[in-house]
């Protein structure tokens, strides 16, 4: 049974949404602005206005240190989360990279593994999918197709890039082919073994299983399809009552099939105003709050102070356990005494050896 934890009213229609892998932050695209919330208390930490048209996609790196944004203005921006959190409220931080090589709106983003050293893929209506290096911002690969690209994803090993087209085709691009070419054209008639055919309308989302054997795709033809990547055969088709806008493969939570399972952490209401405090005064919003930089100026213990207090409690408990177990304490003391005796003997031997070398008469 579905459980509604919280109904959150946003400042406007949300065009894209993502959560950081560490679970601390939520990003939402509202018109041309990026909204950043802290999950534990619902505070709105930043509003980023660097795009000129509506946002279309957002994604985090796997270590939550950076996030990428794409919009209808043909730009893909790379943001450093730390810089965004440290910026003054009246100041809009600069993105780390501005990728402006697309000529039509960005439709999808995908980030590989490696944190700030990862590679990222972008898809666009200009019939290209591009692969970038986040650390340097360099363009690594640009693949031209004969249709606009609506979705892009990478497999776990990043050997292949999968691109979903406007006509329902899904293209498999090999990233390890030789010779290496930065600009490549995907010619469908020559790449029959690398095209998934079955959808009758544009492909909106793609996801690869962790073992790299299955591909999940959603489409405006109201179906979700599961494909075997090796044979390009459709294994299963799931029908829906409307266009599919998003679908992805995820590991099932441990309590997913437990009928009594409930969320362990209450989710607060998200603030609609920058650095607002209206949500923090409401009852039932207790939780762990991680404050960084400017947000440490708020009253209450900081994260580091709480961690130090918890460590001291843990250490004192360990000491009490040692005192309570006399036998274990006696064994530990005898081992330490034996080690001290050995160290003293080694120190004396070293001293004697050094003395003999220094006082040895020259020949």
PDB file of C-alpha atoms in Angstrom, residues 301-321:
ATOM      1  CA  UNK A 301      25.370  22.002  18.001  1.00  0.00           C
ATOM      2  CA  UNK A 302      27.240  21.599  14.757  1.00  0.00           C
ATOM      3  CA  UNK A 303      27.736  18.236  13.096  1.00  0.00           C
ATOM      4  CA  UNK A 304      31.373  18.057  14.281  1.00  0.00           C
ATOM      5  CA  UNK A 305      30.388  18.842  17.876  1.00  0.00           C
ATOM      6  CA  UNK A 306      27.761  16.108  17.833  1.00  0.00           C
ATOM      7  CA  UNK A 307      30.248  13.652  16.348  1.00  0.00           C
ATOM      8  CA  UNK A 308      32.832  14.504  19.038  1.00  0.00           C
ATOM      9  CA  UNK A 309      30.260  14.062  21.809  1.00  0.00           C
ATOM     10  CA  UNK A 310      29.147  10.693  20.403  1.00  0.00           C
ATOM     11  CA  UNK A 311      32.762   9.548  20.120  1.00  0.00           C
ATOM     12  CA  UNK A 312      33.502  10.496  23.742  1.00  0.00           C
ATOM     13  CA  UNK A 313      30.417   8.576  24.901  1.00  0.00           C
ATOM     14  CA  UNK A 314      31.457   5.550  22.883  1.00  0.00           C
ATOM     15  CA  UNK A 315      35.012   5.722  24.263  1.00  0.00           C
ATOM     16  CA  UNK A 316      33.810   6.028  27.865  1.00  0.00           C
ATOM     17  CA  UNK A 317      31.522   3.021  27.350  1.00  0.00           C
ATOM     18  CA  UNK A 318      34.479   1.054  26.060  1.00  0.00           C
ATOM     19  CA  UNK A 319      36.517   1.991  29.144  1.00  0.00           C
ATOM     20  CA  UNK A 320      33.695   0.864  31.436  1.00  0.00           C
ATOM     21  CA  UNK A 321      33.513  -2.451  29.615  1.00  0.00           C
TER      22      UNK A 321
END
